[in-house]
Short mmCIF file of C-alpha atoms and ligand atoms in Angstrom, two decimals:
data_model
loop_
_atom_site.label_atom_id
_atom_site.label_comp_id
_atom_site.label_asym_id
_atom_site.label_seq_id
_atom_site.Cartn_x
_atom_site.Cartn_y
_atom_site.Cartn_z
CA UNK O 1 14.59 -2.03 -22.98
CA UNK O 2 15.30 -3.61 -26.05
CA UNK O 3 17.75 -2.53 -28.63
CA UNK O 4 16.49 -1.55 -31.82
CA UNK O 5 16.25 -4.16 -34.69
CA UNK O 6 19.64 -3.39 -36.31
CA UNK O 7 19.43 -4.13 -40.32
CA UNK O 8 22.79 -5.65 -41.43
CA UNK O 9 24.57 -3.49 -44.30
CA UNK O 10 21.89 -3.06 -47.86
CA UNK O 11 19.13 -3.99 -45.64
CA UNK O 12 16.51 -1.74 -46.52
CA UNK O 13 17.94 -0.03 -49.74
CA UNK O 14 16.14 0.28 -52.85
CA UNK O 15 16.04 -2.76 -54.95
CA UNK O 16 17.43 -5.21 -52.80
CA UNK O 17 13.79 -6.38 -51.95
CA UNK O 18 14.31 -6.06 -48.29
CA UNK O 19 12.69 -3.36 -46.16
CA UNK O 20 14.54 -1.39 -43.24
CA UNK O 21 12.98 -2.40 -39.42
CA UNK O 22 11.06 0.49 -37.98
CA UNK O 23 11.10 0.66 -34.48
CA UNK O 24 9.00 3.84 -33.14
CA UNK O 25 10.30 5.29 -30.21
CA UNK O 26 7.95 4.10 -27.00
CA UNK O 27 4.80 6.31 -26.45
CA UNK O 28 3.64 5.38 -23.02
CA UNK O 29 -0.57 5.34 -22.05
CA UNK O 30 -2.32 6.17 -18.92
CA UNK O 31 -3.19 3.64 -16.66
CA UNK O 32 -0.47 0.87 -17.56
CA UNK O 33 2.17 -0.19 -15.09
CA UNK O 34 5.98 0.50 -15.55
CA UNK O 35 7.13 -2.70 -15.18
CA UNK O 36 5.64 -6.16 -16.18
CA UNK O 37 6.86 -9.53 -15.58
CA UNK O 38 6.68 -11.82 -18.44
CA UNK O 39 5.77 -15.72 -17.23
CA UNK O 40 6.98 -17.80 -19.97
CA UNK O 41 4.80 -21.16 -20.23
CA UNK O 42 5.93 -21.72 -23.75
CA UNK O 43 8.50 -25.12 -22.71
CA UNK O 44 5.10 -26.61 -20.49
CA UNK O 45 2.10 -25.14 -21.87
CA UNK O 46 3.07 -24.38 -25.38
CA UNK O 47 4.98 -28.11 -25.95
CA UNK O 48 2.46 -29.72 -24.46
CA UNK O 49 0.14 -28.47 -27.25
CA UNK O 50 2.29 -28.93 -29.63
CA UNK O 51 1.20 -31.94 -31.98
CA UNK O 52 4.70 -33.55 -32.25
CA UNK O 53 7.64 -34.68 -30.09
CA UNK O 54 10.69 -32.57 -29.23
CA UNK O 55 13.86 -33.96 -27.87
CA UNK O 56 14.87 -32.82 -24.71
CA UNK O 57 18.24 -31.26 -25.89
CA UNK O 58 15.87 -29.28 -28.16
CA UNK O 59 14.00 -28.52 -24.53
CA UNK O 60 17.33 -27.48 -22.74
CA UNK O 61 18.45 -24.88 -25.50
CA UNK O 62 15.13 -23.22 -25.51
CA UNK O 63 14.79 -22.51 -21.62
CA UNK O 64 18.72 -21.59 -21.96
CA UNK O 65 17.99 -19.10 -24.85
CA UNK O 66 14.68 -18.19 -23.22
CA UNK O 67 16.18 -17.02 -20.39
CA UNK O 68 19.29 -15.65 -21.99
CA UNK O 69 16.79 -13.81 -23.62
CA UNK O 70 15.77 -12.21 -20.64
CA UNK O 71 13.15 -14.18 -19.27
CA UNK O 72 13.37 -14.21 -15.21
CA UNK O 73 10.53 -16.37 -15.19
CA UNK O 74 9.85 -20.19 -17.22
CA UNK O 75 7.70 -22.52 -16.31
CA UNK O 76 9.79 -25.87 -17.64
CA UNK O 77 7.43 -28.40 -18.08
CA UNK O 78 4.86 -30.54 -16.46
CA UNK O 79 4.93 -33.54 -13.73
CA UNK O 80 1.92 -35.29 -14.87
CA UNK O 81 1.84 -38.81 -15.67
CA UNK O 82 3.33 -39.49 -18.93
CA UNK O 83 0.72 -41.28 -20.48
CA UNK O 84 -1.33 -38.40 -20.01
CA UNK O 85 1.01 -35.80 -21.84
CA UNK O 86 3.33 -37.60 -24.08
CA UNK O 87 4.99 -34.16 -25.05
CA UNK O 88 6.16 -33.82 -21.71
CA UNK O 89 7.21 -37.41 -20.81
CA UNK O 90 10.43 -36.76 -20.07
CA UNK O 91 10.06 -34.05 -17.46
CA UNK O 92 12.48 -36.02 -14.90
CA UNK O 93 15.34 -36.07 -17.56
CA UNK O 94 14.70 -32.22 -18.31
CA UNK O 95 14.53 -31.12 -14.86
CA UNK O 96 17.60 -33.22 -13.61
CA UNK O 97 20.06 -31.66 -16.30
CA UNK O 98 18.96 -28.61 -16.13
CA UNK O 99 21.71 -25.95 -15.41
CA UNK O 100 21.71 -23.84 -12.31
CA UNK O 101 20.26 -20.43 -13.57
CA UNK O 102 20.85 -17.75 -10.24
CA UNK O 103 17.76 -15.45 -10.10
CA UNK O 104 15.31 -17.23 -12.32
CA UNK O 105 12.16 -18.77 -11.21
CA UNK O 106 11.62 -22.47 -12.82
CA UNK O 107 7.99 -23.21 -12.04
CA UNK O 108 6.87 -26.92 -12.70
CA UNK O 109 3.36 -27.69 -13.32
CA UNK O 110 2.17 -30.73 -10.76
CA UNK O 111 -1.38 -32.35 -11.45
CA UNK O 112 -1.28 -34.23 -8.15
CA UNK O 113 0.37 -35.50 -4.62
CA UNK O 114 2.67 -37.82 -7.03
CA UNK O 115 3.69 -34.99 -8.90
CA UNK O 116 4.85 -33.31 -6.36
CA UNK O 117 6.49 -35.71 -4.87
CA UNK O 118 8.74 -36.24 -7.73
CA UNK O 119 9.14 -32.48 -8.36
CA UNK O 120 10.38 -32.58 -4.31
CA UNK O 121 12.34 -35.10 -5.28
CA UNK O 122 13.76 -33.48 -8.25
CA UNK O 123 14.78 -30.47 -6.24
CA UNK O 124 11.83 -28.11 -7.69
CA UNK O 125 11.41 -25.18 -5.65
CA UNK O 126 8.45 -23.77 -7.25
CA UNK O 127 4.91 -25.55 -8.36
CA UNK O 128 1.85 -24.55 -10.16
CA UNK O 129 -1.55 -26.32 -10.09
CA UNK O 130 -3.91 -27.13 -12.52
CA UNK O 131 -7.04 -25.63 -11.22
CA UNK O 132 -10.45 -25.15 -13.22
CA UNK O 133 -13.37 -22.88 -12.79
CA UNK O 134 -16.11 -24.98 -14.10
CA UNK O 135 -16.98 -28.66 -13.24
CA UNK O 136 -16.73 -29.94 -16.83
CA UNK O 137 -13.01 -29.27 -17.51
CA UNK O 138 -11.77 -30.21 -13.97
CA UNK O 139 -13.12 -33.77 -15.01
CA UNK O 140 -11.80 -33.28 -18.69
CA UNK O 141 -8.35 -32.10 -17.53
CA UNK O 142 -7.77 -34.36 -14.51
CA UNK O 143 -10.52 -36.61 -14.48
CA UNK O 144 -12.11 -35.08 -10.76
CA UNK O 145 -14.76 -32.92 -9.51
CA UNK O 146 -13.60 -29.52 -9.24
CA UNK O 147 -14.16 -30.05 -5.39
CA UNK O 148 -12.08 -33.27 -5.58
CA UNK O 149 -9.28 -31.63 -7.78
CA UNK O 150 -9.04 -28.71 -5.24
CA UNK O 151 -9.29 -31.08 -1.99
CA UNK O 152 -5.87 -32.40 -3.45
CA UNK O 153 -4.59 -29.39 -4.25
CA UNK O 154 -4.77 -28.32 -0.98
CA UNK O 155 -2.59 -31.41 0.12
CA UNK O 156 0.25 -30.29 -2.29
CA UNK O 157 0.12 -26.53 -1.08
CA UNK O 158 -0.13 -27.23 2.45
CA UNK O 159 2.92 -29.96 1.87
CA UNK O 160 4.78 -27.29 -0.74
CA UNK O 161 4.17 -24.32 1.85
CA UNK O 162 6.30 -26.87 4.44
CA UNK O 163 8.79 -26.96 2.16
CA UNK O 164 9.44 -22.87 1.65
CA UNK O 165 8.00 -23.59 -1.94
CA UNK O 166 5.97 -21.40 -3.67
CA UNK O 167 2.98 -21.97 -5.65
CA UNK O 168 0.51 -20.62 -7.72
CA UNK O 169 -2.38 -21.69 -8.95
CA UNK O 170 -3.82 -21.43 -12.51
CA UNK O 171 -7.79 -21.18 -12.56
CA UNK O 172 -8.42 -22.45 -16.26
CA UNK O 173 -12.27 -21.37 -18.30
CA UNK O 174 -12.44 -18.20 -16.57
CA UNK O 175 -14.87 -16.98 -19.26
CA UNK O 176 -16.10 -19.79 -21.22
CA UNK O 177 -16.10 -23.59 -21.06
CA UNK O 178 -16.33 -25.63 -24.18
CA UNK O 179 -19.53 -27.45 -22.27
CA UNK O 180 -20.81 -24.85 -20.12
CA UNK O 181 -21.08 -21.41 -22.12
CA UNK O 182 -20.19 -18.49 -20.47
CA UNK O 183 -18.78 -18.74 -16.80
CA UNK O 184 -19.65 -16.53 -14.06
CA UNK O 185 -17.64 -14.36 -12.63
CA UNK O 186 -18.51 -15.66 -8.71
CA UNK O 187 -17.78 -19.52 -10.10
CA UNK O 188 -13.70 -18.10 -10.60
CA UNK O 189 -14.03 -16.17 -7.62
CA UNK O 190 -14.99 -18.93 -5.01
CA UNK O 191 -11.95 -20.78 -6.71
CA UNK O 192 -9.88 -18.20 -6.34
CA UNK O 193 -10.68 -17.77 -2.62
CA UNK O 194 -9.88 -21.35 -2.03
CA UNK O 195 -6.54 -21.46 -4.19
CA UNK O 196 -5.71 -18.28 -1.67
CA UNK O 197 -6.92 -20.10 1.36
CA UNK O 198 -4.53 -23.13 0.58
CA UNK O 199 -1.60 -21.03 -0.23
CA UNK O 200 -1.28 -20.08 -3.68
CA UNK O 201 0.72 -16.55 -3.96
CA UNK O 202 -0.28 -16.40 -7.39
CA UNK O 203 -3.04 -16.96 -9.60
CA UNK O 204 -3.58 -17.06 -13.08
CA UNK O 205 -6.89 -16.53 -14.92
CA UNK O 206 -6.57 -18.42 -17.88
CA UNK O 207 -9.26 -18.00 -20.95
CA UNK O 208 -8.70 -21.52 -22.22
CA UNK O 209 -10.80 -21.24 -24.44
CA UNK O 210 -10.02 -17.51 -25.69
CA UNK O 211 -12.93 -15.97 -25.88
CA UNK O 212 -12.53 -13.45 -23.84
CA UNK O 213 -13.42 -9.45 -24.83
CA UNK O 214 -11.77 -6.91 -22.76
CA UNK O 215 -14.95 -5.46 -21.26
CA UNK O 216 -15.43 -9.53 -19.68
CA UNK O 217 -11.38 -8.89 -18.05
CA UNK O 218 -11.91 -5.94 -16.19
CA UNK O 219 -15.57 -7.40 -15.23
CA UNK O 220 -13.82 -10.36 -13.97
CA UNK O 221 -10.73 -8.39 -12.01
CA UNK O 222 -13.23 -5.95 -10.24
CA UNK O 223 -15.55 -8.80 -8.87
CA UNK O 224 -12.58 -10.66 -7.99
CA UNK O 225 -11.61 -7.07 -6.40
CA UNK O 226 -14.82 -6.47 -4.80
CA UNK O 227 -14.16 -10.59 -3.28
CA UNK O 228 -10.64 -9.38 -1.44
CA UNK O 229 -8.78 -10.91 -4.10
CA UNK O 230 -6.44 -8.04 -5.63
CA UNK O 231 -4.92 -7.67 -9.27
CA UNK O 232 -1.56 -7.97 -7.33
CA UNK O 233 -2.41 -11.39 -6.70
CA UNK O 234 -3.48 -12.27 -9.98
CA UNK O 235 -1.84 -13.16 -13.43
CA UNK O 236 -3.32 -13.58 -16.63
CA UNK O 237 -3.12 -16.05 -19.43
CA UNK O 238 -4.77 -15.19 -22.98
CA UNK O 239 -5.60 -17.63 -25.70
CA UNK O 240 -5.69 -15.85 -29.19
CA UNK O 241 -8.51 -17.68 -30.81
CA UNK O 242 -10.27 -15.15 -31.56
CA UNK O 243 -7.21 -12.15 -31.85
CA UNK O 244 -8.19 -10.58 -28.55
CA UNK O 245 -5.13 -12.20 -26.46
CA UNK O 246 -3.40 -9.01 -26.64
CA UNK O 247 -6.53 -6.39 -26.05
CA UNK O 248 -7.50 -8.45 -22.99
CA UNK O 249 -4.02 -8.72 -21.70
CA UNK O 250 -3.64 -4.64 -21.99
CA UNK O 251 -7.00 -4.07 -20.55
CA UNK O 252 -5.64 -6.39 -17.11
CA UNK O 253 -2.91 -4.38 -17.31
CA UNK O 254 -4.82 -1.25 -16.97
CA UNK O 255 -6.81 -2.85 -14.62
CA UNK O 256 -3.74 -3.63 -12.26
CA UNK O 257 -2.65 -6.82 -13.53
CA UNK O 258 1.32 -6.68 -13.65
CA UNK O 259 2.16 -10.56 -14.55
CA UNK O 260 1.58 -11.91 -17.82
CA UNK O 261 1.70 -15.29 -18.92
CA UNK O 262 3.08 -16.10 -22.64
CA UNK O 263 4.60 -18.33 -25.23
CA UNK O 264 7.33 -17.86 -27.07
CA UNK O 265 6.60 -17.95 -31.10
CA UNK O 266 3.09 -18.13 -30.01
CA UNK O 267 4.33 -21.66 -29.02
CA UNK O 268 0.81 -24.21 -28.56
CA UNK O 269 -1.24 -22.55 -31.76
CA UNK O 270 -0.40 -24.28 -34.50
CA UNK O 271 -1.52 -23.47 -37.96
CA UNK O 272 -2.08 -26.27 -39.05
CA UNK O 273 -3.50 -28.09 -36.14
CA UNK O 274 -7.74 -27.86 -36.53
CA UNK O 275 -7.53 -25.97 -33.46
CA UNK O 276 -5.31 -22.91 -33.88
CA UNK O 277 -6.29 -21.52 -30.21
CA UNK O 278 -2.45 -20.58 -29.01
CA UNK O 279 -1.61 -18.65 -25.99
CA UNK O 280 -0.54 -15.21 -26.86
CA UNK O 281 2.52 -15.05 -28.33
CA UNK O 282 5.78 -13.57 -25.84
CA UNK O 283 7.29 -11.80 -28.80
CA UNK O 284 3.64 -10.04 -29.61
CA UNK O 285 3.36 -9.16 -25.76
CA UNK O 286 6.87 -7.39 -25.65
CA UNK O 287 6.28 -5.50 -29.40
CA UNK O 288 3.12 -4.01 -27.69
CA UNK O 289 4.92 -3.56 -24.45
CA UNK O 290 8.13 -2.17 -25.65
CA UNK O 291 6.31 0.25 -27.97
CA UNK O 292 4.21 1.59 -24.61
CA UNK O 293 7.71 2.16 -22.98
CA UNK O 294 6.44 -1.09 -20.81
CA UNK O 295 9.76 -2.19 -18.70
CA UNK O 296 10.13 -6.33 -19.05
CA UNK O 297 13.83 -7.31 -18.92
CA UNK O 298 13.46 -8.93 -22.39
CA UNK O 299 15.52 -8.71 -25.26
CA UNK O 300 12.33 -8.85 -27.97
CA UNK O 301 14.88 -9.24 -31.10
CA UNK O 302 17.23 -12.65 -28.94
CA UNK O 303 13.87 -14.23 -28.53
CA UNK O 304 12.31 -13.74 -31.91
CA UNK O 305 15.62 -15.61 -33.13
CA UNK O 306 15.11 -18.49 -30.65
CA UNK O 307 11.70 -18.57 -31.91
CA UNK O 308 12.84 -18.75 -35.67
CA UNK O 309 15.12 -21.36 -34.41
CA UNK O 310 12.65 -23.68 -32.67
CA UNK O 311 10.65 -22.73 -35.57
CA UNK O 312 13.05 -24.79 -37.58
CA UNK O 313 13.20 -27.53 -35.34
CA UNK O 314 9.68 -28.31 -34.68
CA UNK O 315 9.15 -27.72 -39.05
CA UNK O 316 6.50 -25.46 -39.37
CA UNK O 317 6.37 -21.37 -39.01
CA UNK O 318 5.57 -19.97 -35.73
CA UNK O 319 1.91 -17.91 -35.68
CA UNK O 320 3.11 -15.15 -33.79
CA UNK O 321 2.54 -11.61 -36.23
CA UNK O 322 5.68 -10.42 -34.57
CA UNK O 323 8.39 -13.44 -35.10
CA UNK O 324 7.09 -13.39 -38.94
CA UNK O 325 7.41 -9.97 -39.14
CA UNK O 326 11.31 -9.93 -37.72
CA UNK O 327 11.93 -12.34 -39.64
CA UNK O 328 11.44 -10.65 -42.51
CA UNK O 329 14.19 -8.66 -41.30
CA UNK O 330 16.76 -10.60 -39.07
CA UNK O 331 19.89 -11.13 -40.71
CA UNK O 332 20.14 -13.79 -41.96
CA UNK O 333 16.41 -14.75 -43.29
CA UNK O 334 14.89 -13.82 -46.61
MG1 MG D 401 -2.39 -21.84 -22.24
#
């Protein structure tokens, strides 16, 4: 649990143009688990929607901070061909200096077979895969058939599952594609069954696109259910375009979902950018979860400041509700 937001001395008084932090005590709800872990894609999936370049010092301090923070789970970045995602060309340097961290899970994306060789290569004992649940984006993404894409993701699990590594697979447009409206239900479940079939211990239903209601989630996790593929084995990963990344991720909760994935600062969603379609925001996820007496292991106030500080580095405010309204009251910021 984390400690209250502690005002430094005047905070808060009259006249000083500063309010106090209010932090209520937690009021738990029926039907949410006890404990959640928090998957942090904010270094991988947040950078690499970031529009501009970050130095990989700047990369090493946030997974440090992230997981002083708390975090027991960051994905670090991506193995995909650096052409393809500038942001994260210098995975190999990032990886290789990265400082043993006992206990902590440091997933790396892998598009391909060459991917995971270098990951392999690099030492990286756990992988995630790229999956899709419509044609359309598996060509967009990775430039296959979604039969094609999984046919070589099969090849990396069955090579990874050699290895002791685990993997998990992310199935992206679980509720709308860009190009194909609304997605069935059965389209992410015959993924699903063949991410499971290959391997994956893990998969996470991504709403790329967030437009997702919560009615659509718990749709989606009881036909996935009904298709032998439990909430245990499932994660989920909210886009806020449309506000509802937190209402869909507390309706998977309540529908037996206990991993959530997340960005720190709301990292990915930029203001500015035309497209301000961010994954939800870490720091939102642990006010909500915190306040529902929600155990994560994170330290909600350590991580808002790493936020503010990337904030800083990367120039522009970070969209999460929750880091602006901390910072409001951090020592330190006006
Ligand atoms: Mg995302």
């Amino acid at each position: 649990m984390t400690e209250p937001v502690a005002p430094s001395p005047g905070e808060g008084a009259p006249g000083t143009g500063r309010r106090a932090a209010v932090r209520c005590a937690p009021v738990g709800l029926a039907g949410l688990p006890e404990r959640v872990t928090v998957y942090e894609v904010g270094p991988r999936d947040g950078l690499q929607n970031e529009p501009g370049l970050v130095s990989v010092e700047t990369k090493l301090e946030l997974i440090e901070r992230l997981v002083a923070a708390g975090l027991g789970v960051v994905e670090v970045t991506s193995l995909a061909r650096p052409e393809a995602v500038p942001q994260l060309a210098d995975a190999e340097e990032l990886i290789s200096r990265l400082p043993p961290m006992p206990g902590v899970r440091q997933p790396v994306l892998v598009p391909n077979l060459r991917g995971f060789e270098r990951a392999v290569a690099l030492g990286v004992r756990e992988v995630s895969l790229p999956a899709s649940a419509t044609e359309s984006f598996a060509r967009a993404n990775l430039g296959r058939s979604r039969s094609e894409s999984l046919a070589a993701f099969a090849q990396v699990a069955r090579r990874a599952g050699e290895r002791g590594m685990a993997v998990r697979g992310y199935i992206s447009m679980c509720f709308g594609d860009p190009w194909e409206g609304e997605v069935d239900p059965d389209e992410v479940v015959a993924v699903a069954h063949e991410l499971l079939a290959m391997g994956c211990r893990e998969l996470s239903l991504g709403d790329t696109i967030g437009v997702a209601t919560p009615g659509a989630v718990r749709r989606l996790i009881e036909v996935l259910g009904g298709a032998g593929v439990a909430p245990s084995q499932l994660a989920v990963h909210f886009h806020d375009t449309y506000g509802q990344a937190l209402a869909n991720t507390l309706e998977a909760l309540r529908s037996g979902v206990t991993t959530v994935d997340a960005s720190a600062g709301g990292l990915g969603g930029c203001p500015f950018a035309k497209s301000a379609s961010g994954n939800l925001a870490t720091e939102d996820l642990l006010w909500a979860l915190d306040g529902l007496g929600v155990w994560t292991g994170v330290d909600l106030v350590a991580l808002a400041q790493t936020s503010l500080w990337l904030a800083g580095q990367l120039g522009r405010p970070s969209p999460s509700r929750t880091v602006q309204a901390l910072a409001r009251q951090l020592p330190g910021r006006a």
